[in-house]
Short mmCIF file of C-alpha atoms and ligand atoms in Angstrom, two decimals:
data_model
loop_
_atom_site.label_atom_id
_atom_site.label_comp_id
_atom_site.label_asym_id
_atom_site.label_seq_id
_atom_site.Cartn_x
_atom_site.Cartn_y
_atom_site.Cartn_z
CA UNK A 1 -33.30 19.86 -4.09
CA UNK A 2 -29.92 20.96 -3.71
CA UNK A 3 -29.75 19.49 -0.16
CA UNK A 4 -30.85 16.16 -1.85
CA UNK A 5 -28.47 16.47 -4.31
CA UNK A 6 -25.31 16.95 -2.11
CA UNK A 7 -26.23 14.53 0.46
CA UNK A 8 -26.87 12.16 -2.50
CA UNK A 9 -23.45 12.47 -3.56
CA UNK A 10 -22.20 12.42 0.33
CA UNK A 11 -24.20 9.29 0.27
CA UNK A 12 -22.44 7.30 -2.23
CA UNK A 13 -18.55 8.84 -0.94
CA UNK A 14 -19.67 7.38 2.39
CA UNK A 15 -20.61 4.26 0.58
CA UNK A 16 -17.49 3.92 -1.31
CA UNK A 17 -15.35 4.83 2.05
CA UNK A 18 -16.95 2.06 4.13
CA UNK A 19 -16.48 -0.31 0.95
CA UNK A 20 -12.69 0.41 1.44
CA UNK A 21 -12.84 0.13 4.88
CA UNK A 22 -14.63 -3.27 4.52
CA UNK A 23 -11.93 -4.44 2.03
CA UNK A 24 -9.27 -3.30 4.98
CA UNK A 25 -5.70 -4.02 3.47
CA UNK A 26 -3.53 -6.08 0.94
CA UNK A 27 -1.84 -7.52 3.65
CA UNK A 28 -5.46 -8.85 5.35
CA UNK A 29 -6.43 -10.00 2.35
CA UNK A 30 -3.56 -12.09 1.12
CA UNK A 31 -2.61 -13.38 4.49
CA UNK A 32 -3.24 -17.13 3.67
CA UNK A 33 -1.39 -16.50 0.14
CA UNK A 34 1.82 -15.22 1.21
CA UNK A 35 3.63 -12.13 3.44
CA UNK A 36 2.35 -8.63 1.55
CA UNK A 37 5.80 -6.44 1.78
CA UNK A 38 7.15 -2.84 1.11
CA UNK A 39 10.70 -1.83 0.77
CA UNK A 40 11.44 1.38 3.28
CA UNK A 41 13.62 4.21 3.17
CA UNK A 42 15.09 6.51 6.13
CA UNK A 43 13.09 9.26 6.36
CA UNK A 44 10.24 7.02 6.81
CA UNK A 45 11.44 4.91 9.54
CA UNK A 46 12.54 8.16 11.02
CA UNK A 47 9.15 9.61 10.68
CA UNK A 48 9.96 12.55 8.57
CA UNK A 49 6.58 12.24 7.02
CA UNK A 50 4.42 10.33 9.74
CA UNK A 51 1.37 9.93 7.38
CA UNK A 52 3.93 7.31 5.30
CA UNK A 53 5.14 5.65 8.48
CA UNK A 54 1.56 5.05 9.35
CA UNK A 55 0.87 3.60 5.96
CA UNK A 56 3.54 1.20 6.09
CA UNK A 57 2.48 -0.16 9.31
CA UNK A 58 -0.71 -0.56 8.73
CA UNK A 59 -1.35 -1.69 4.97
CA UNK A 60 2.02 -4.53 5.02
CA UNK A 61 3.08 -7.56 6.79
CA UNK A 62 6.40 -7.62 6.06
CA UNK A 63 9.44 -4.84 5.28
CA UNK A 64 12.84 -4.56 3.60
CA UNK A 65 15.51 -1.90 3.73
CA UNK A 66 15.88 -0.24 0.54
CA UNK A 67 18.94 1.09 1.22
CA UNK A 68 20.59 1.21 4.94
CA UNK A 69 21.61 -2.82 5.58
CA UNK A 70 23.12 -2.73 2.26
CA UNK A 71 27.36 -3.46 2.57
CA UNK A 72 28.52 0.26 1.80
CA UNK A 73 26.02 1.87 4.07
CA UNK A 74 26.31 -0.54 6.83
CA UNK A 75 30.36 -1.31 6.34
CA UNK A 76 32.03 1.23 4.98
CA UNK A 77 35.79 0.69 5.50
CA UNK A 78 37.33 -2.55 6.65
CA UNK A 79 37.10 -1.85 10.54
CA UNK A 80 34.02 0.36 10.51
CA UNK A 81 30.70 -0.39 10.56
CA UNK A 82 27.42 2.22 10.80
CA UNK A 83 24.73 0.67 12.58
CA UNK A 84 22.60 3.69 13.36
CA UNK A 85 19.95 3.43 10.53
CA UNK A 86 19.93 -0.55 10.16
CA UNK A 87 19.51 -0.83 13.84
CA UNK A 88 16.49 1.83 13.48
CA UNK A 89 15.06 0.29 10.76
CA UNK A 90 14.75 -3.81 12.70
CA UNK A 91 13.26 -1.42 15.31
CA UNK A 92 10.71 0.10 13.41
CA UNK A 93 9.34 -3.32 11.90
CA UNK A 94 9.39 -5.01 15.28
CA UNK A 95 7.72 -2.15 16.33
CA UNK A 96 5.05 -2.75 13.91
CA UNK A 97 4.76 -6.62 14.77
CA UNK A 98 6.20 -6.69 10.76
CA UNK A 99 8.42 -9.52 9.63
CA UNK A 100 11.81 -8.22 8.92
CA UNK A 101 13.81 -9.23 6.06
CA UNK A 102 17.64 -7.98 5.66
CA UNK A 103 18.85 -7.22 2.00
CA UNK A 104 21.56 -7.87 0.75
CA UNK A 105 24.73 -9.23 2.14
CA UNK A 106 27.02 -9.94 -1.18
CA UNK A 107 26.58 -7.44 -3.86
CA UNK A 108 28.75 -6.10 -6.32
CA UNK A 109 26.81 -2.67 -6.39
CA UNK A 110 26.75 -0.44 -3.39
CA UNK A 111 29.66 -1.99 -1.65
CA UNK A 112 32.88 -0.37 -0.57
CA UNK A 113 35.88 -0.84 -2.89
CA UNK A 114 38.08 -1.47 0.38
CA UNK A 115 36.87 -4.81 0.01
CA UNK A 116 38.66 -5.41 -2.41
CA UNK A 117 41.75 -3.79 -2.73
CA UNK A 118 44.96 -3.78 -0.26
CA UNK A 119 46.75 -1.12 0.68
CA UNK A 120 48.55 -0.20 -2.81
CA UNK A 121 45.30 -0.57 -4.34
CA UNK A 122 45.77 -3.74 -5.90
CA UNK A 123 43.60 -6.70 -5.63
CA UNK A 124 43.50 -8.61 -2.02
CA UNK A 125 44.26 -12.53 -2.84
CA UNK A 126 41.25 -15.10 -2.71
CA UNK A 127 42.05 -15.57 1.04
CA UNK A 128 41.82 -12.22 2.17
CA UNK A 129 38.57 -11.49 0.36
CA UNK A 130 37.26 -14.74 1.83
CA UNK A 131 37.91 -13.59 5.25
CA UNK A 132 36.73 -9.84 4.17
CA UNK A 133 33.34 -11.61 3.42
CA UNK A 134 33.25 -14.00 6.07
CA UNK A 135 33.84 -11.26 8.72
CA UNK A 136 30.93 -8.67 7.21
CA UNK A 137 28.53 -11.70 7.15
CA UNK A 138 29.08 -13.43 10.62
CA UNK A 139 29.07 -9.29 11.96
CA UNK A 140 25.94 -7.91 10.40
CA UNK A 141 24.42 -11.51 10.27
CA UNK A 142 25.28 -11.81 13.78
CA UNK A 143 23.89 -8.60 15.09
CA UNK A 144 20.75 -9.43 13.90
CA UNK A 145 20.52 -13.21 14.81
CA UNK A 146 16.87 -13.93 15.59
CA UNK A 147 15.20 -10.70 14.59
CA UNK A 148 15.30 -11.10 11.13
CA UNK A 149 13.48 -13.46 8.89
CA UNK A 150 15.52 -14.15 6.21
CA UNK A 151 18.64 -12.55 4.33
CA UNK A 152 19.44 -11.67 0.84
CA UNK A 153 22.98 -13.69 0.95
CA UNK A 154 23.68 -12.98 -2.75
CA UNK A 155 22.25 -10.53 -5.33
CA UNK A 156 22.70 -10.30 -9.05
CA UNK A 157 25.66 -12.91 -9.72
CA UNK A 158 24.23 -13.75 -13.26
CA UNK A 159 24.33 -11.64 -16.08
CA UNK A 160 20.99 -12.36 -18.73
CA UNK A 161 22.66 -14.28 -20.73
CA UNK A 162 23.60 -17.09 -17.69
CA UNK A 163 26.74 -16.24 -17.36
CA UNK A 164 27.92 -15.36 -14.21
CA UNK A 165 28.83 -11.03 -13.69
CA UNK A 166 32.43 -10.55 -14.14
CA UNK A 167 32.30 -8.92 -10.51
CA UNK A 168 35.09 -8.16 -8.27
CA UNK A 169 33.76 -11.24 -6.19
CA UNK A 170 33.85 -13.41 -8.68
CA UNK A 171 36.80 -12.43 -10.53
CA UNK A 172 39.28 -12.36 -7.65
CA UNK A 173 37.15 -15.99 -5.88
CA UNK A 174 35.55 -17.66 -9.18
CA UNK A 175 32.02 -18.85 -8.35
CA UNK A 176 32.53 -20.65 -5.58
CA UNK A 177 32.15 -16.58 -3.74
CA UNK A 178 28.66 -17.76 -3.90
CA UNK A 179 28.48 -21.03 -1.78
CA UNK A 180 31.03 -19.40 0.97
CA UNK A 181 28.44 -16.79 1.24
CA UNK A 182 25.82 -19.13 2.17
CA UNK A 183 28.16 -21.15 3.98
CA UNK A 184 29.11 -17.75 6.31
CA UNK A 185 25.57 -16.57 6.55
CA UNK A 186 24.32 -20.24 7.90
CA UNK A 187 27.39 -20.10 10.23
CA UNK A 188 26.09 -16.83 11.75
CA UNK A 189 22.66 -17.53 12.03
CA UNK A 190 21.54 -21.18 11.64
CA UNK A 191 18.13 -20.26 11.99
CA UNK A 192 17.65 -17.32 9.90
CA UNK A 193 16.50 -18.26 6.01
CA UNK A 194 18.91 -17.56 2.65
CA UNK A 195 17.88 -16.49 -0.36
CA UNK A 196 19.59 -15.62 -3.64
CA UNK A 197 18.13 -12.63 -5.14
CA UNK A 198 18.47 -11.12 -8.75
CA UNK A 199 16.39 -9.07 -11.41
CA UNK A 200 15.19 -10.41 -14.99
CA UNK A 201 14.44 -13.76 -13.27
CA UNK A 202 11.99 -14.38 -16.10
CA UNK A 203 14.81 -14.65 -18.43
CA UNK A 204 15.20 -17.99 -19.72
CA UNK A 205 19.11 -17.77 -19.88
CA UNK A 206 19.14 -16.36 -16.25
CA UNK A 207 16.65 -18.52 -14.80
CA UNK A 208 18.33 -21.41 -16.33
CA UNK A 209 21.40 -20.63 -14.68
CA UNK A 210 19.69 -19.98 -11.03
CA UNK A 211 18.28 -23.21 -10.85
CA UNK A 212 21.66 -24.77 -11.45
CA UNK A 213 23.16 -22.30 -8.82
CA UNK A 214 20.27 -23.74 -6.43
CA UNK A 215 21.11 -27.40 -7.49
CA UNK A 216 25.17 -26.66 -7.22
CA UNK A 217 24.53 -25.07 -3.39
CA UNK A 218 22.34 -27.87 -2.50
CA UNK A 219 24.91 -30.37 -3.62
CA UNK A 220 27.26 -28.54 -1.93
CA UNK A 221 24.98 -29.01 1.60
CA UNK A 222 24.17 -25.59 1.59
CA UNK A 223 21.16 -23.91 3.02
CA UNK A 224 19.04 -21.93 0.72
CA UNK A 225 15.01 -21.39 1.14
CA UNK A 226 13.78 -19.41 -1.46
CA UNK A 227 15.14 -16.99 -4.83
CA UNK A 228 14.22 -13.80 -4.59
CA UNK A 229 12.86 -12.84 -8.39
CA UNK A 230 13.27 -8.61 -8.21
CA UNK A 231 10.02 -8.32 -10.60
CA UNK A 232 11.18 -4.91 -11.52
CA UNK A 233 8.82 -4.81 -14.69
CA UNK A 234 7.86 -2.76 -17.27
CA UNK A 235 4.28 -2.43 -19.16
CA UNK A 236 4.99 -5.62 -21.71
CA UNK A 237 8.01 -6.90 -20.10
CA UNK A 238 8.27 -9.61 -19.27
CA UNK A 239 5.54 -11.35 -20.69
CA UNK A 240 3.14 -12.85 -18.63
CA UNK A 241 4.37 -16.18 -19.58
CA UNK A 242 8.07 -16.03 -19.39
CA UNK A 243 7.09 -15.02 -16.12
CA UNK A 244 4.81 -18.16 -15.18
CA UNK A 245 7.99 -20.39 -17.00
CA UNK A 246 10.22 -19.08 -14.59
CA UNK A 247 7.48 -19.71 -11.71
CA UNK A 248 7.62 -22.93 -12.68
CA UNK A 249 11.25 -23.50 -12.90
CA UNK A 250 12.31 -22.50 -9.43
CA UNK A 251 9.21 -24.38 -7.77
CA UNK A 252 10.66 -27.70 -9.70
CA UNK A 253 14.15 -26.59 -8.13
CA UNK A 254 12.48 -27.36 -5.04
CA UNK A 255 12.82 -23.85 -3.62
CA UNK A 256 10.73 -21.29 -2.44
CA UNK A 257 10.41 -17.81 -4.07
CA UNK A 258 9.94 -14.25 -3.46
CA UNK A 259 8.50 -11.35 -5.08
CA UNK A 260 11.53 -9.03 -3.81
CA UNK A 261 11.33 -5.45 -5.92
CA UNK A 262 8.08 -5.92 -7.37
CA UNK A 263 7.16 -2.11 -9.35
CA UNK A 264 6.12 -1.86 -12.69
CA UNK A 265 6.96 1.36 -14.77
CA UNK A 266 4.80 3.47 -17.16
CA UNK A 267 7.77 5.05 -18.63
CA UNK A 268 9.51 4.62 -21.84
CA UNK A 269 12.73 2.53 -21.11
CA UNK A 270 15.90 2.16 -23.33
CA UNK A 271 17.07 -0.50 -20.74
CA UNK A 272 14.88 -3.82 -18.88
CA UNK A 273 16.81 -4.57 -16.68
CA UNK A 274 17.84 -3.37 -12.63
CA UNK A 275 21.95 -3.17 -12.59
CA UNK A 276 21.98 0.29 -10.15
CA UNK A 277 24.99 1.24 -12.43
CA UNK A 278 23.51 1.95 -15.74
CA UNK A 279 21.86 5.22 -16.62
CA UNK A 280 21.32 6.93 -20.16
CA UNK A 281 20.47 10.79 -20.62
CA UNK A 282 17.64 12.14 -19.92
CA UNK A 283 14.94 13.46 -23.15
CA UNK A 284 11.37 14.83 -22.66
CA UNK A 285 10.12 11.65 -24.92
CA UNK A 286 11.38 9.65 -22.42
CA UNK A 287 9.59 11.40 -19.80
CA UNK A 288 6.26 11.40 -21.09
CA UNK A 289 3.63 11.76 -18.24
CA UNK A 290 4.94 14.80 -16.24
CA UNK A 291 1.37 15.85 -15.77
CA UNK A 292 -0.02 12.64 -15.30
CA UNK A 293 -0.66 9.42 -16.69
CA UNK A 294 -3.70 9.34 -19.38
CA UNK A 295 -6.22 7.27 -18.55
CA UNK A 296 -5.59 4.92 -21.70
CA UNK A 297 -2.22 3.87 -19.78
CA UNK A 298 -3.84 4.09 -16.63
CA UNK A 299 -5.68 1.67 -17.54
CA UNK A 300 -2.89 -0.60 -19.21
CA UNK A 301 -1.30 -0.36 -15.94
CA UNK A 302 -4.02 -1.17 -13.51
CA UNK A 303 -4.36 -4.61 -15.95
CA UNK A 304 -1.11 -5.67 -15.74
CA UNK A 305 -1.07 -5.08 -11.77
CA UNK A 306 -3.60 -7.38 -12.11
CA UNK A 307 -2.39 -9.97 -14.17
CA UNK A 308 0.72 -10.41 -12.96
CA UNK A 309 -0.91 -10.68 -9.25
CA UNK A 310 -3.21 -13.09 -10.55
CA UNK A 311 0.03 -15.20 -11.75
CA UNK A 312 1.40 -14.70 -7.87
CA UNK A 313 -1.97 -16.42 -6.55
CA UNK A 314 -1.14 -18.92 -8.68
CA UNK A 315 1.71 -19.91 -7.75
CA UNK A 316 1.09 -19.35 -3.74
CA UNK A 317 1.58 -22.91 -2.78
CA UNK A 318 5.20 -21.59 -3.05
CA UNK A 319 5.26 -17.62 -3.55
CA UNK A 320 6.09 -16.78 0.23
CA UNK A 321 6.15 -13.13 -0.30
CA UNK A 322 4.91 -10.13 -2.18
CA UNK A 323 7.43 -6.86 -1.61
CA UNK A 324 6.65 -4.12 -3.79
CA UNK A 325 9.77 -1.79 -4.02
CA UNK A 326 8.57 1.79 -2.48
CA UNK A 327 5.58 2.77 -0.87
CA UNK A 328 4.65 5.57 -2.96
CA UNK A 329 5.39 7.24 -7.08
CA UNK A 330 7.11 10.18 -4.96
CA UNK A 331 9.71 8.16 -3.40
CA UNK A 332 10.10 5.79 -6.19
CA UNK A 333 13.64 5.00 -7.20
CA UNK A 334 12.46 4.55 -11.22
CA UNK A 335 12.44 8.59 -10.66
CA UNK A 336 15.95 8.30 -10.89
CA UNK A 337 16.69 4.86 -12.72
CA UNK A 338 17.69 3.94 -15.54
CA UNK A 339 16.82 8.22 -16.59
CA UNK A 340 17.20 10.96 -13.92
CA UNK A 341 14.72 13.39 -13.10
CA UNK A 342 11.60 11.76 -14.61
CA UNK A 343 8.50 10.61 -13.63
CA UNK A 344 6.94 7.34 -12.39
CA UNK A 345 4.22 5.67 -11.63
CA UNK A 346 5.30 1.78 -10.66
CA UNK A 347 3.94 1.19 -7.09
CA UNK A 348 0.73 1.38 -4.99
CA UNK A 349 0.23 4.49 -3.74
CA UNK A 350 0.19 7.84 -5.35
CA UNK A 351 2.33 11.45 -4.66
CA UNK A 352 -0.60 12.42 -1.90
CA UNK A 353 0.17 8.88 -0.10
CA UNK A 354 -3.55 8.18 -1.42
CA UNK A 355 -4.07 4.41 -2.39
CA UNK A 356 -4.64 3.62 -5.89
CA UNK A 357 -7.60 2.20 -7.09
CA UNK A 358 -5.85 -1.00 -8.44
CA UNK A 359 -5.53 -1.88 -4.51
CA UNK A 360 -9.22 -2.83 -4.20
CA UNK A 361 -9.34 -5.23 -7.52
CA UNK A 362 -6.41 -6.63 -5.98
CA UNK A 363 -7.97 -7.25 -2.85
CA UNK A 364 -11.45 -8.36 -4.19
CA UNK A 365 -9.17 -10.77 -6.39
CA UNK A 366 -7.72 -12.07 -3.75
CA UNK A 367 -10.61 -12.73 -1.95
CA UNK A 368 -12.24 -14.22 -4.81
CA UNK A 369 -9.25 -16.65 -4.82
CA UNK A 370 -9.16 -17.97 -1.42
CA UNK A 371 -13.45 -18.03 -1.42
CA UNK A 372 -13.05 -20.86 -4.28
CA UNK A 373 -9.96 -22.69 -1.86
C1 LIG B 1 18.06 0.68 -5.31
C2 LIG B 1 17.42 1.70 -4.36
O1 LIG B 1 16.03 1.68 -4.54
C3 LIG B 1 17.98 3.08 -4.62
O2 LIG B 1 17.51 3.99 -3.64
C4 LIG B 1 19.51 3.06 -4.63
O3 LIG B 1 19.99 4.31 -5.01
C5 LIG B 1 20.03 1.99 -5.57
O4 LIG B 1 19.46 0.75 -5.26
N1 LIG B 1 18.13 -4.07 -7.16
C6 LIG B 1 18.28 -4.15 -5.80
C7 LIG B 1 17.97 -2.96 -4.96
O5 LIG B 1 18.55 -5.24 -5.28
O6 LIG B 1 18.77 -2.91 -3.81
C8 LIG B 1 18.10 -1.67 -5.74
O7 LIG B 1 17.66 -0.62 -4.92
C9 LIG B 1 17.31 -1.76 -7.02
C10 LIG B 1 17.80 -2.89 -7.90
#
């Protein structure tokens, strides 16, 4: 009887196992919809931890850096630039037959302040930050002419409101910073793609004032494929159909779009937005689920996964990637972000590296989509 028992239970494990295994991956199963993407860090193109190197490879078509082609990292004083990691990292996708996509050439986080300033510290002139930009783009562009897919040429220029960020880019060049960036990038590489990237894309105000960007670079004779919409979300925010609006809006802009940063939190958060720079103190209320999420949220969660990958489906006709930021809750960087030292549960695999259950809906929703095609 026992024997029955446990190989009754064995049973239905192996059943569930080769129901998995039949699924296979996101990436399989949305590979008529749109590239399936993760953003990577270091120690995982470097293998620390090879069970997450593996996982990369084999459950995602596509990979971003979240950190080492980023301007500080990659150019950190005027005539220096690091190439170790970035040049590791374009090796690791090709390695994995992955399409590589660099992020992010003009940003007014995580950039070094020599760019900026002479030698007295003051600000350079418009000319010499011109040239400062048009140098790190043709270089890093350059290096990687042909290997990588597309590039990030601009992230965050709009505050929420429309208005463009008071940046050092656009306070010492005005808004035309923008359009020389794209102009520089499409110098470097004519062949590689251009996006504009930015978070809270699903604000009215913001998205309003892309899709004028978009219009004003076109005008210009600019290149630009596809806005990259971050999608960092939260439980409720943004709705489901400020999201669709915005959907809409960029596909009538007659460019493509990308699902860039795509994580959704659990957590509490005094702050919806993604501006690296913010941060508020940390308070066990705002760190509720230190021994797990309870099942009530769990479930909340695993819906809006859903929904809002329904909405991507929806919109695949021009949705030409899905990259969800992280691979796992351990490596997450909503740990850290807005609140230090708490923790998250935004992306699609869990602290053992084990894939969350929400994968399989996902998959059997996606399957479901492209049966009815
Ligand atoms: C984040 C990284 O995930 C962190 O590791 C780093 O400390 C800060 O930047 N918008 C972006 C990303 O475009 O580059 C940011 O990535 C998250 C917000």
């Amino acid at each position: 009887m026992k024997i029955k028992i446990i190989s009754g239970i064995t049973a239905m494990f192996l059943l569930a196992s080769v129901d998995a295994a039949a699924q296979g991956t996101l990436a399989e199963a949305t590979k008529g919809n749109f590239l399936f993407g993760v953003a990577v860090n270091m120690p995982q193109v470097n293998g620390v931890n090879p069970s997450e190197s593996e996982l990369i490879a084999k459950e995602f078509s596509t990979i971003v850096a979240e950190n080492c082609m980023k301007p500080q990292p990659v150019h950190p004083q005027e005539n220096t630039y690091n190439w170790e990691d970035a040049d590791k990292f374009v090796a690791f996708g090709e390695k994995n037959k992955q399409v590589v996509t660099g992020h992010c050439l003009i940003w007014h986080s995580q950039v070094g302040r020599w760019m900026f300033v002479d030698e007295n510290g003051k600000d350079v002139s418009p000319e010499v930050l011109k040239e400062r930009m048009r140098q790190h783009i043709y270089t890093v562009v350059g290096r990687y002419k042909g290997r990588v897919k597309g590039w990030d040429v601009v992230n965050e220029a709009f505050e929420d409101n429309g208005t463009y960020r008071k940046s050092k880019f656009y306070q010492i060049l005005g808004k035309d910073f923008i359009k020389y960036a794209f102009q520089f990038a499409h110098e470097a590489d004519p062949n590689v793609e251009l996006y504009y990237n930015d978070y809270n894309v699903e604000t009215a105000s913001k998205c309003d004032a892309i899709v004028q960007l978009v219009k004003e670079l076109k005008a210009a004779g600019c290149r630009i494929d596809a806005v990259g919409s971050q999608s960092h979300m939260h439980l409720t925010r943004p709705t489901l159909k400020a999201t669709e609006t915005s959907l809409k809006k960029l596909k009538a802009a007659g460019v493509h779009i990308l699902i860039t940063e795509w994580d959704i939190s659990v957590l509490p958060s005094p702050y919806h937005g993604a501006n690296v720079s913010t941060s508020f103190t940390y308070s066990k209320e705002m760190d509720p689920y230190r021994e797990g999420v309870p099942a009530s949220v769990q479930q909340k969660w695993n819906k809006r996964v859903l929904d809002v990958f329904e909405l991507f489906l929806k919109y695949d006709d021009v949705v030409d990637r899905v990259t969800v930021w992280g691979l796992n809750d351990a490596g997450t960087w909503l740990n850290g972000f807005p609140i230090r030292g708490r923790k998250d549960y935004p992306v699609l695999f869990d602290r053992k590296n084990e894939r969350k259950a929400v994968v399989n809906d996902m998959i059997k929703m996606a399957n479901k989509y492209n049966s009815k095609k």
